[in-house]
Short mmCIF file of C-alpha atoms and ligand atoms in Angstrom, two decimals:
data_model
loop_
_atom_site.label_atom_id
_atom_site.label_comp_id
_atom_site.label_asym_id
_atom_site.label_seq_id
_atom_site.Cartn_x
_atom_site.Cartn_y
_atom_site.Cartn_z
CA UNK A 779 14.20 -12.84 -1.89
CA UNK A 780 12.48 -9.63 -0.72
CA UNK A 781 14.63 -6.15 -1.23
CA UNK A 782 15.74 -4.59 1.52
CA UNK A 783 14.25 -1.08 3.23
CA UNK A 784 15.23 1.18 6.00
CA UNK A 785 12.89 3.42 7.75
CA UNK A 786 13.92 5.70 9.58
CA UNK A 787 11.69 7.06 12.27
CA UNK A 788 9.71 3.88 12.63
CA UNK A 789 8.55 4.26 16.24
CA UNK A 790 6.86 7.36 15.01
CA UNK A 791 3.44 8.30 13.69
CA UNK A 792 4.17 7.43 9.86
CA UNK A 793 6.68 5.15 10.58
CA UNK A 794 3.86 2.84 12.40
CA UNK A 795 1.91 3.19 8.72
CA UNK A 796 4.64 2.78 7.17
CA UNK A 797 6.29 -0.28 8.42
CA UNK A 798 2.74 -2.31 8.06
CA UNK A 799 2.63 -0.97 4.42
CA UNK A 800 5.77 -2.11 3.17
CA UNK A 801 6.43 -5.66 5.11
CA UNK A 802 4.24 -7.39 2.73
CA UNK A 803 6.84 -6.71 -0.35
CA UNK A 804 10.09 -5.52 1.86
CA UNK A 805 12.65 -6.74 4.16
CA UNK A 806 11.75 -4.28 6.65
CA UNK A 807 14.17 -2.33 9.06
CA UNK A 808 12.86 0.18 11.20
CA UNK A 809 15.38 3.15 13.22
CA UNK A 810 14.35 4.18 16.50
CA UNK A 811 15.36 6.19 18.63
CA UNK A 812 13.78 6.86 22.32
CA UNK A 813 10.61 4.69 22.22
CA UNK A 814 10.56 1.09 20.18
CA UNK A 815 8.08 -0.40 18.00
CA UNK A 816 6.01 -3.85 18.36
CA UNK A 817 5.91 -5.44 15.08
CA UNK A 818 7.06 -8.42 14.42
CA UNK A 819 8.02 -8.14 10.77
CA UNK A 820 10.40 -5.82 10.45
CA UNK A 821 13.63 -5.40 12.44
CA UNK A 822 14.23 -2.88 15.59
CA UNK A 823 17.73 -1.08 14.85
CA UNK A 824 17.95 1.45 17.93
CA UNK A 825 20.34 4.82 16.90
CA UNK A 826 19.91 8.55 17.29
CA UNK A 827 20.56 9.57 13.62
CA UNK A 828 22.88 12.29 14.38
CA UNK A 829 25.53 10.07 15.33
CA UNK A 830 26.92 9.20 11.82
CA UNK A 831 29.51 7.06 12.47
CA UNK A 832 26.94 4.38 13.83
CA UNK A 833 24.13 5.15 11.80
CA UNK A 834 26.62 4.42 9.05
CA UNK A 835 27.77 1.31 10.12
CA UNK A 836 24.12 -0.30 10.23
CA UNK A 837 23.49 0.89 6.67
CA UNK A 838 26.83 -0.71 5.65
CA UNK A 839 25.91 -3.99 7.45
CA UNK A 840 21.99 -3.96 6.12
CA UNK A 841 22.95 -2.70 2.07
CA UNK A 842 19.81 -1.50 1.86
CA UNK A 843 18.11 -1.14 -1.67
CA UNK A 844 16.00 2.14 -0.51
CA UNK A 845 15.56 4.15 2.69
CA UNK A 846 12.77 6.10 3.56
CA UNK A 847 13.47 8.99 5.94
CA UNK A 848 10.38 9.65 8.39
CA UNK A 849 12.68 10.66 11.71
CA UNK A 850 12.11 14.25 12.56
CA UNK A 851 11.54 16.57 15.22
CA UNK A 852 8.02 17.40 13.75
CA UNK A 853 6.42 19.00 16.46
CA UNK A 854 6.34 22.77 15.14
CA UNK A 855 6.06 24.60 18.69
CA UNK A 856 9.49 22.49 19.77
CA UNK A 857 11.50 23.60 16.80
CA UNK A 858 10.56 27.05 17.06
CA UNK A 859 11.92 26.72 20.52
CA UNK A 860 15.03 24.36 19.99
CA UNK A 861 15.83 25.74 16.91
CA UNK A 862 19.97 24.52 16.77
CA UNK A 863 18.36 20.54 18.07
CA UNK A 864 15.71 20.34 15.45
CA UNK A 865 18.24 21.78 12.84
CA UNK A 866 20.75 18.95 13.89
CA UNK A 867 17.70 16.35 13.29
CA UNK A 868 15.73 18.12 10.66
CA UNK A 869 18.37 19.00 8.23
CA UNK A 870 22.23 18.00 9.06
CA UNK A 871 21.09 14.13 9.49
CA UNK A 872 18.97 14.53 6.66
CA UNK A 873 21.58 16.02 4.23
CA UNK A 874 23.80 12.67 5.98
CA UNK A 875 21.15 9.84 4.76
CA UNK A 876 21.17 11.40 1.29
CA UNK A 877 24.90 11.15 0.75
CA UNK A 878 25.10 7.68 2.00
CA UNK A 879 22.05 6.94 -0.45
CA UNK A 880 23.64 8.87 -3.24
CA UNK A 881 26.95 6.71 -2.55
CA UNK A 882 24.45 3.45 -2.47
CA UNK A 883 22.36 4.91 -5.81
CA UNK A 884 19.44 4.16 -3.76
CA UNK A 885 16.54 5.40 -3.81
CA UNK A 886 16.20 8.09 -1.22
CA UNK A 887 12.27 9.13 0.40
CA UNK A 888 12.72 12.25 2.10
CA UNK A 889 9.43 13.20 4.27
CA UNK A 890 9.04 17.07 4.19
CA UNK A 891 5.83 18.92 4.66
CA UNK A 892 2.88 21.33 3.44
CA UNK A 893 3.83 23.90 5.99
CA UNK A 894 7.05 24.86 3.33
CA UNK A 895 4.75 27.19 2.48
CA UNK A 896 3.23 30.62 4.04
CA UNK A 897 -0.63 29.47 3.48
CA UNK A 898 -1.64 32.79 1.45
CA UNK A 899 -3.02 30.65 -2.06
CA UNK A 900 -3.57 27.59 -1.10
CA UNK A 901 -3.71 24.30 -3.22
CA UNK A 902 -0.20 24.40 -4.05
CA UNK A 903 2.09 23.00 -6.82
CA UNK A 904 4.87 21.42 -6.45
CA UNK A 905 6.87 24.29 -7.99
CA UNK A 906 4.94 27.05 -6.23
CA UNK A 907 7.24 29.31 -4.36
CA UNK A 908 8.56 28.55 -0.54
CA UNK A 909 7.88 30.88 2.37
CA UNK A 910 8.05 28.70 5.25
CA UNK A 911 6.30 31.28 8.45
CA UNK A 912 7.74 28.31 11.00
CA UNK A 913 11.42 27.32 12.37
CA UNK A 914 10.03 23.93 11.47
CA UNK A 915 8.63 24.87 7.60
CA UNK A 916 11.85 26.51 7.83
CA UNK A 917 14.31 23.42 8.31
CA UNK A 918 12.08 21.70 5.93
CA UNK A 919 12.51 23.57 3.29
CA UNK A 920 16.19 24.11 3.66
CA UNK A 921 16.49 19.96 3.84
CA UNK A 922 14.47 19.99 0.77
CA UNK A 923 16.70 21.98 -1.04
CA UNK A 924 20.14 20.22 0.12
CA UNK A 925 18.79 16.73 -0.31
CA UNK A 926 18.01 17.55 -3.94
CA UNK A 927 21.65 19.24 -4.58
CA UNK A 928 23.45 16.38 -2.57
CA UNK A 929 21.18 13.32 -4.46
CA UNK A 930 18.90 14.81 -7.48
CA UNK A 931 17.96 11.48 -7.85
CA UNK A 932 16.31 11.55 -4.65
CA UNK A 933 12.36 12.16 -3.85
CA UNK A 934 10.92 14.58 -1.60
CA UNK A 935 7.45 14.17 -0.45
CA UNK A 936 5.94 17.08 0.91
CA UNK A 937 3.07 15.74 3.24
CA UNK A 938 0.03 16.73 4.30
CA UNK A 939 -1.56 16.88 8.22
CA UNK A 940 -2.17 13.04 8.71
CA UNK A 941 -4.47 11.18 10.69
CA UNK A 942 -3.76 7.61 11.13
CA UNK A 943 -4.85 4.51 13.35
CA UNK A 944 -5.43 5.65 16.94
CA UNK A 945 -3.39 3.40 18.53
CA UNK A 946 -0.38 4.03 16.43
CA UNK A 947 1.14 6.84 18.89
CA UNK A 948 0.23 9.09 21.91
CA UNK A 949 0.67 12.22 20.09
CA UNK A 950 -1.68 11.33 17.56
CA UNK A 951 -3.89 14.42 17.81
CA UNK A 952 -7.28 12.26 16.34
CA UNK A 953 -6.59 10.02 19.29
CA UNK A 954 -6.89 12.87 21.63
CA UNK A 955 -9.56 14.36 19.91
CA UNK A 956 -11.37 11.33 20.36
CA UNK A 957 -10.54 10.47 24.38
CA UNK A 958 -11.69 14.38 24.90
CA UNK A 959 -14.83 14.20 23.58
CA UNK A 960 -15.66 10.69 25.52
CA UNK A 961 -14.83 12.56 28.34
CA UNK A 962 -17.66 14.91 27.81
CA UNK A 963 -14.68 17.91 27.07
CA UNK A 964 -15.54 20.60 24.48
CA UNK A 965 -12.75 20.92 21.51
CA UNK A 966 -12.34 23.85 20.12
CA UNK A 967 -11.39 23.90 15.93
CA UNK A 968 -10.08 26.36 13.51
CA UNK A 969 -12.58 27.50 11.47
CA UNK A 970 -9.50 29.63 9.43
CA UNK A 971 -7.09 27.26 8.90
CA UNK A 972 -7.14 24.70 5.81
CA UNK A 973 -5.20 21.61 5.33
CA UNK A 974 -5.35 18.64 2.18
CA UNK A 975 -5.74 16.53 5.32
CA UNK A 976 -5.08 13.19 4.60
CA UNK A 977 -5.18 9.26 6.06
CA UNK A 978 -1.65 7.98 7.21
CA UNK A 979 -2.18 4.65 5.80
CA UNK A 980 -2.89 6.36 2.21
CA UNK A 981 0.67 8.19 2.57
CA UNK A 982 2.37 5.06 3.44
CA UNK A 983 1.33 3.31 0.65
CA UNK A 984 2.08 6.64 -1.47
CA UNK A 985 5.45 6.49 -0.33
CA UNK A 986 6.03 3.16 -1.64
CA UNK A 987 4.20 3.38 -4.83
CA UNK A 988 6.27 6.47 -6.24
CA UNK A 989 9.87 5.43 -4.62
CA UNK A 990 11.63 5.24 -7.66
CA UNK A 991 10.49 8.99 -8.78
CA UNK A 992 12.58 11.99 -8.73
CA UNK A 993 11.89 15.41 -7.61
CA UNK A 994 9.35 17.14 -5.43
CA UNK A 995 6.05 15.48 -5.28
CA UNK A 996 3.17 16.74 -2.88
CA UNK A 997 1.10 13.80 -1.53
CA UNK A 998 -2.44 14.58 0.53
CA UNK A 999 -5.79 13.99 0.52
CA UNK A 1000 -8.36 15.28 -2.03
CA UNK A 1001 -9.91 16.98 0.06
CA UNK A 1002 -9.60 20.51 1.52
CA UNK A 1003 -11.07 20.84 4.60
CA UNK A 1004 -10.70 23.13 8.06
CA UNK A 1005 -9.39 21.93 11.12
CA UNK A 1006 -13.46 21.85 12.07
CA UNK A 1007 -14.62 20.37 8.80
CA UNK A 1008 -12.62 17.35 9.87
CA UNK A 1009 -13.48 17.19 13.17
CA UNK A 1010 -17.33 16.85 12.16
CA UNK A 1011 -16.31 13.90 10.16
CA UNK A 1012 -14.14 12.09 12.89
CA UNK A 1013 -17.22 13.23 15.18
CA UNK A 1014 -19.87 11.46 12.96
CA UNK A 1015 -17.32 8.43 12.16
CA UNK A 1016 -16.66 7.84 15.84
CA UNK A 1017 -20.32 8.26 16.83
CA UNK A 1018 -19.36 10.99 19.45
CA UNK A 1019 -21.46 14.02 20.55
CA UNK A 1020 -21.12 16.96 17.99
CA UNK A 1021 -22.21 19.37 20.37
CA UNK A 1022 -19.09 19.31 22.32
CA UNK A 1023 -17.11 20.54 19.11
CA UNK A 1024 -16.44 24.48 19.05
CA UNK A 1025 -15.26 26.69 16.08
CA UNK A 1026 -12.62 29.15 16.84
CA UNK A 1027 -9.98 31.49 14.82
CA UNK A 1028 -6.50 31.42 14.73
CA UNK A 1029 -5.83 34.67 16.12
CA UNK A 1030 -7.81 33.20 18.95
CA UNK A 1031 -4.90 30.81 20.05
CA UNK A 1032 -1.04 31.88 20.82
CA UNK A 1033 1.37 29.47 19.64
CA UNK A 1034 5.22 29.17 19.55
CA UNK A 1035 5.24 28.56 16.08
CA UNK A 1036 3.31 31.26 13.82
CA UNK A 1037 0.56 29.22 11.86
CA UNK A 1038 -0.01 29.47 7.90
CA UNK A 1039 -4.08 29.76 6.88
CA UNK A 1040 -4.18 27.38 4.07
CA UNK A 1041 -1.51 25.00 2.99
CA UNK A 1042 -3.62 22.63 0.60
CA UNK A 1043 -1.82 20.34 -1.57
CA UNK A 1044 -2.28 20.05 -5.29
CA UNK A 1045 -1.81 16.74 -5.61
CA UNK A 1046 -2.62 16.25 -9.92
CA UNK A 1047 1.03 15.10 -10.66
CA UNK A 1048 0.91 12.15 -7.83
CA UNK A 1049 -2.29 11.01 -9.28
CA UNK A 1050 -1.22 10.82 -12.94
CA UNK A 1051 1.81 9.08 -11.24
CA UNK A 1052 -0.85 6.66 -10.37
CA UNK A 1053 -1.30 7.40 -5.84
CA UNK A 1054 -4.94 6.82 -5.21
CA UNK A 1055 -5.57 7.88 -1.92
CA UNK A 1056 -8.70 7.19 0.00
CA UNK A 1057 -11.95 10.05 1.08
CA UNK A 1058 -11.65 11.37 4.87
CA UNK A 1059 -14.67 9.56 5.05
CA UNK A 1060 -13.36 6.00 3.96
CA UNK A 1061 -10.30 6.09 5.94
CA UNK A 1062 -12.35 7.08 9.19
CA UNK A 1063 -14.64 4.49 8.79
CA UNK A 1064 -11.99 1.71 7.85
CA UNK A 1065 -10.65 3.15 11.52
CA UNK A 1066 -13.31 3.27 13.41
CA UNK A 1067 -14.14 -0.02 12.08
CA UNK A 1068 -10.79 -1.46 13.10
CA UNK A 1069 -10.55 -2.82 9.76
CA UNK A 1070 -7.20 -0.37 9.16
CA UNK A 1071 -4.84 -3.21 9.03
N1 NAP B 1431 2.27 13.84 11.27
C1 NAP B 1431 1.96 14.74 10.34
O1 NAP B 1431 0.80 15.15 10.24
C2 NAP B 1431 3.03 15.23 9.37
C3 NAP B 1431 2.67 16.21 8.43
C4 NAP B 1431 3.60 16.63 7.46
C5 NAP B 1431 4.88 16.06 7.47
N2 NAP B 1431 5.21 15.15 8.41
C6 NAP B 1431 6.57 14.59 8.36
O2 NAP B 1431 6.46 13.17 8.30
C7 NAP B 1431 7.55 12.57 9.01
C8 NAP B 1431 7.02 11.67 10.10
O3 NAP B 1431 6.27 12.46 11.03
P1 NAP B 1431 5.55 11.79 12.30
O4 NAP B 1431 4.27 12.48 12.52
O5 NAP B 1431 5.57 10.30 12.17
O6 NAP B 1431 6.53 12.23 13.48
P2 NAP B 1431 6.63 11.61 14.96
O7 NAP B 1431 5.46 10.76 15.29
O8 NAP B 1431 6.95 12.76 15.86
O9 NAP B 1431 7.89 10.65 14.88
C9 NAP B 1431 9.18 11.16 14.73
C10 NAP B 1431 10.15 10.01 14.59
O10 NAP B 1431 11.46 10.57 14.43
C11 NAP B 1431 12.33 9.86 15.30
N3 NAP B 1431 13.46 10.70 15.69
C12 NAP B 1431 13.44 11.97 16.17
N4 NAP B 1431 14.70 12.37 16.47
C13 NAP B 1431 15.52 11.34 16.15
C14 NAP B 1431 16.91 11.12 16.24
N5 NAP B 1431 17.75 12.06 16.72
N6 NAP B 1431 17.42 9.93 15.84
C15 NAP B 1431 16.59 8.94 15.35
N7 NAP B 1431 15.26 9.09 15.24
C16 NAP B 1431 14.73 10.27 15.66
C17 NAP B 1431 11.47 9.49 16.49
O11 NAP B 1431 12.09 8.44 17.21
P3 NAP B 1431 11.74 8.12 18.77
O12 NAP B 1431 10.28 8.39 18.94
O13 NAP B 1431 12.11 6.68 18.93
O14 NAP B 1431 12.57 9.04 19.58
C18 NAP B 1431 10.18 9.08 15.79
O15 NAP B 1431 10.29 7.74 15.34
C19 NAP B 1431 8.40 13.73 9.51
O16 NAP B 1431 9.41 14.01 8.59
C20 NAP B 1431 7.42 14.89 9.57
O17 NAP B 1431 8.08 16.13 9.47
C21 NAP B 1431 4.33 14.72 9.35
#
């Protein structure tokens, strides 16, 4: 009989990689919690994770053996803007899900992110120091910390920017890039702003490899590339017209949320831990392909 997993933030981005990553070895259940999924092996459970009382009555019924925790409010400008919202999401349920897996002595996958830190160094350890420049990198790091007081047993992956199968979600930015440059639209790229960008399906499978470890561990790509770099390679994977793409600076763009230079990931203790994540390269092709799943 297979062991039992909840994901929570299914009908999202990750959650889409997720769910196909684990079905083969899990009993799947995925949380939603305005939009649904379509996959037929793994179970819908609709609930807005703030509202503990039913939240905790679906764990109780399921007696899960791990839960991975993808729900967010991840979008960066939002949180800077709905700061007590995102807080209610991005830390208070979080710190809720690793009680009830500390109670459980579960394992507990908490997804946090690269932008924990303020982008100065770049190809970070995982015990480099925190200065989060975002509401968002802010809430992160704050869930980081309470997750690993409430349930040091716990693991907290800090993630990298992800591309993933286009289909997988609307807000999927390589999706976009790719419908703007069809439509004969010039994109604009940071030139100035660095990422250990990395495939979504490669982070799934991460996720599930290294479950049962403790602690902090960053997972991303092996790469470091800019915002352009990668769009030349999505360009060239998806055959489109690399002419249309522009370089720019951040200082050229006002956002909401202030913007760190170069968050890179070290990423040496994942790979002695055995993750093996694919080039830029591969996992664009495999995508443009359709040979993702
Ligand atoms: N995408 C990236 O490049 C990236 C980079 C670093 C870290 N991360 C982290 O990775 C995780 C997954 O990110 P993502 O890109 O998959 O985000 P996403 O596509 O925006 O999906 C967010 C998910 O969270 C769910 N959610 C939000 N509020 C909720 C609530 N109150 N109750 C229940 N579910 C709720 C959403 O459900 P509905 O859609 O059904 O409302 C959705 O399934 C997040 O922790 C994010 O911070 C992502």
């Amino acid at each position: 009989m297979k062991k039992k997993l909840i994901i929570t933030g299914a009908s999202g981005f990750l959650g889409y990689h997720l769910l196909r990553a684990a079905s083969a070895e899990w009993e799947v259940y995925g949380i939603t919690n305005s939009k649904s999924f379509h996959f037929k092996d793994a179970t819908a459970i609709n609930c807005d994770i703030r509202n503990y009382i039913e939240l905790g009555n679906f764990i109780d019924d399921i007696e899960p053996d791990a839960i991975i925790h993808a729900a967010a409010i991840a979008d960066a400008n939002f949180c800077e803007q709905n700061k007590d919202l995102s807080y209610e999401v991005n830390v208070e349920a979080t710190k809720n899900l690793a009680g009830i897996c500390c109670d459980f002595h579960i394992p507990f996958a908490f997804t946090s992110s690269d932008l924990v830190f303020d982008g100065k160094k770049g190809m970070y350890k995982e015990d480099a120091q925190k200065n989060p420049l975002s509401v968002y990198g802010e809430q992160k790091s704050i869930a980081e910390d309470e997750v690993l007081r409430i349930y040091p047993e716990a693991t907290v992956f800090r993630l990298p920017l992800m591309f993933g199968f286009v289909e997988a979600s609307a807000s999927n930015y390589l999706q976009k890039f790719i419908s703007q440059i069809k439509n004969g639209e010039k994109v604009a790229l940071f030139v100035d702003e660095y990422r250990s960008i990395c495939g979504a399906r490669s982070i799934a499978e991460g996720i599930l490899k290294l479950l049962n470890h403790s602690g902090i561990i960053h997972l991303a790509g092996k790469e470091r590339l800019s915002r352009y770099e990668f769009g030349v390679k999505a360009a060239k994977a998806f055959q489109l017209d690399e002419a249309l793409l522009l370089s720019c600076s951040q200082k050229d763009v006002k956002m909401a949320a202030p913007r760190p230079a170069d968050v890179s990931l070290d990423i040496s203790k994942a790979v002695s831990l055995g993750f093996a994540p694919q080039s830029v390269d591969e996992e664009l092709k495999l995508i443009a392909d359709k040979k993702y799943f």
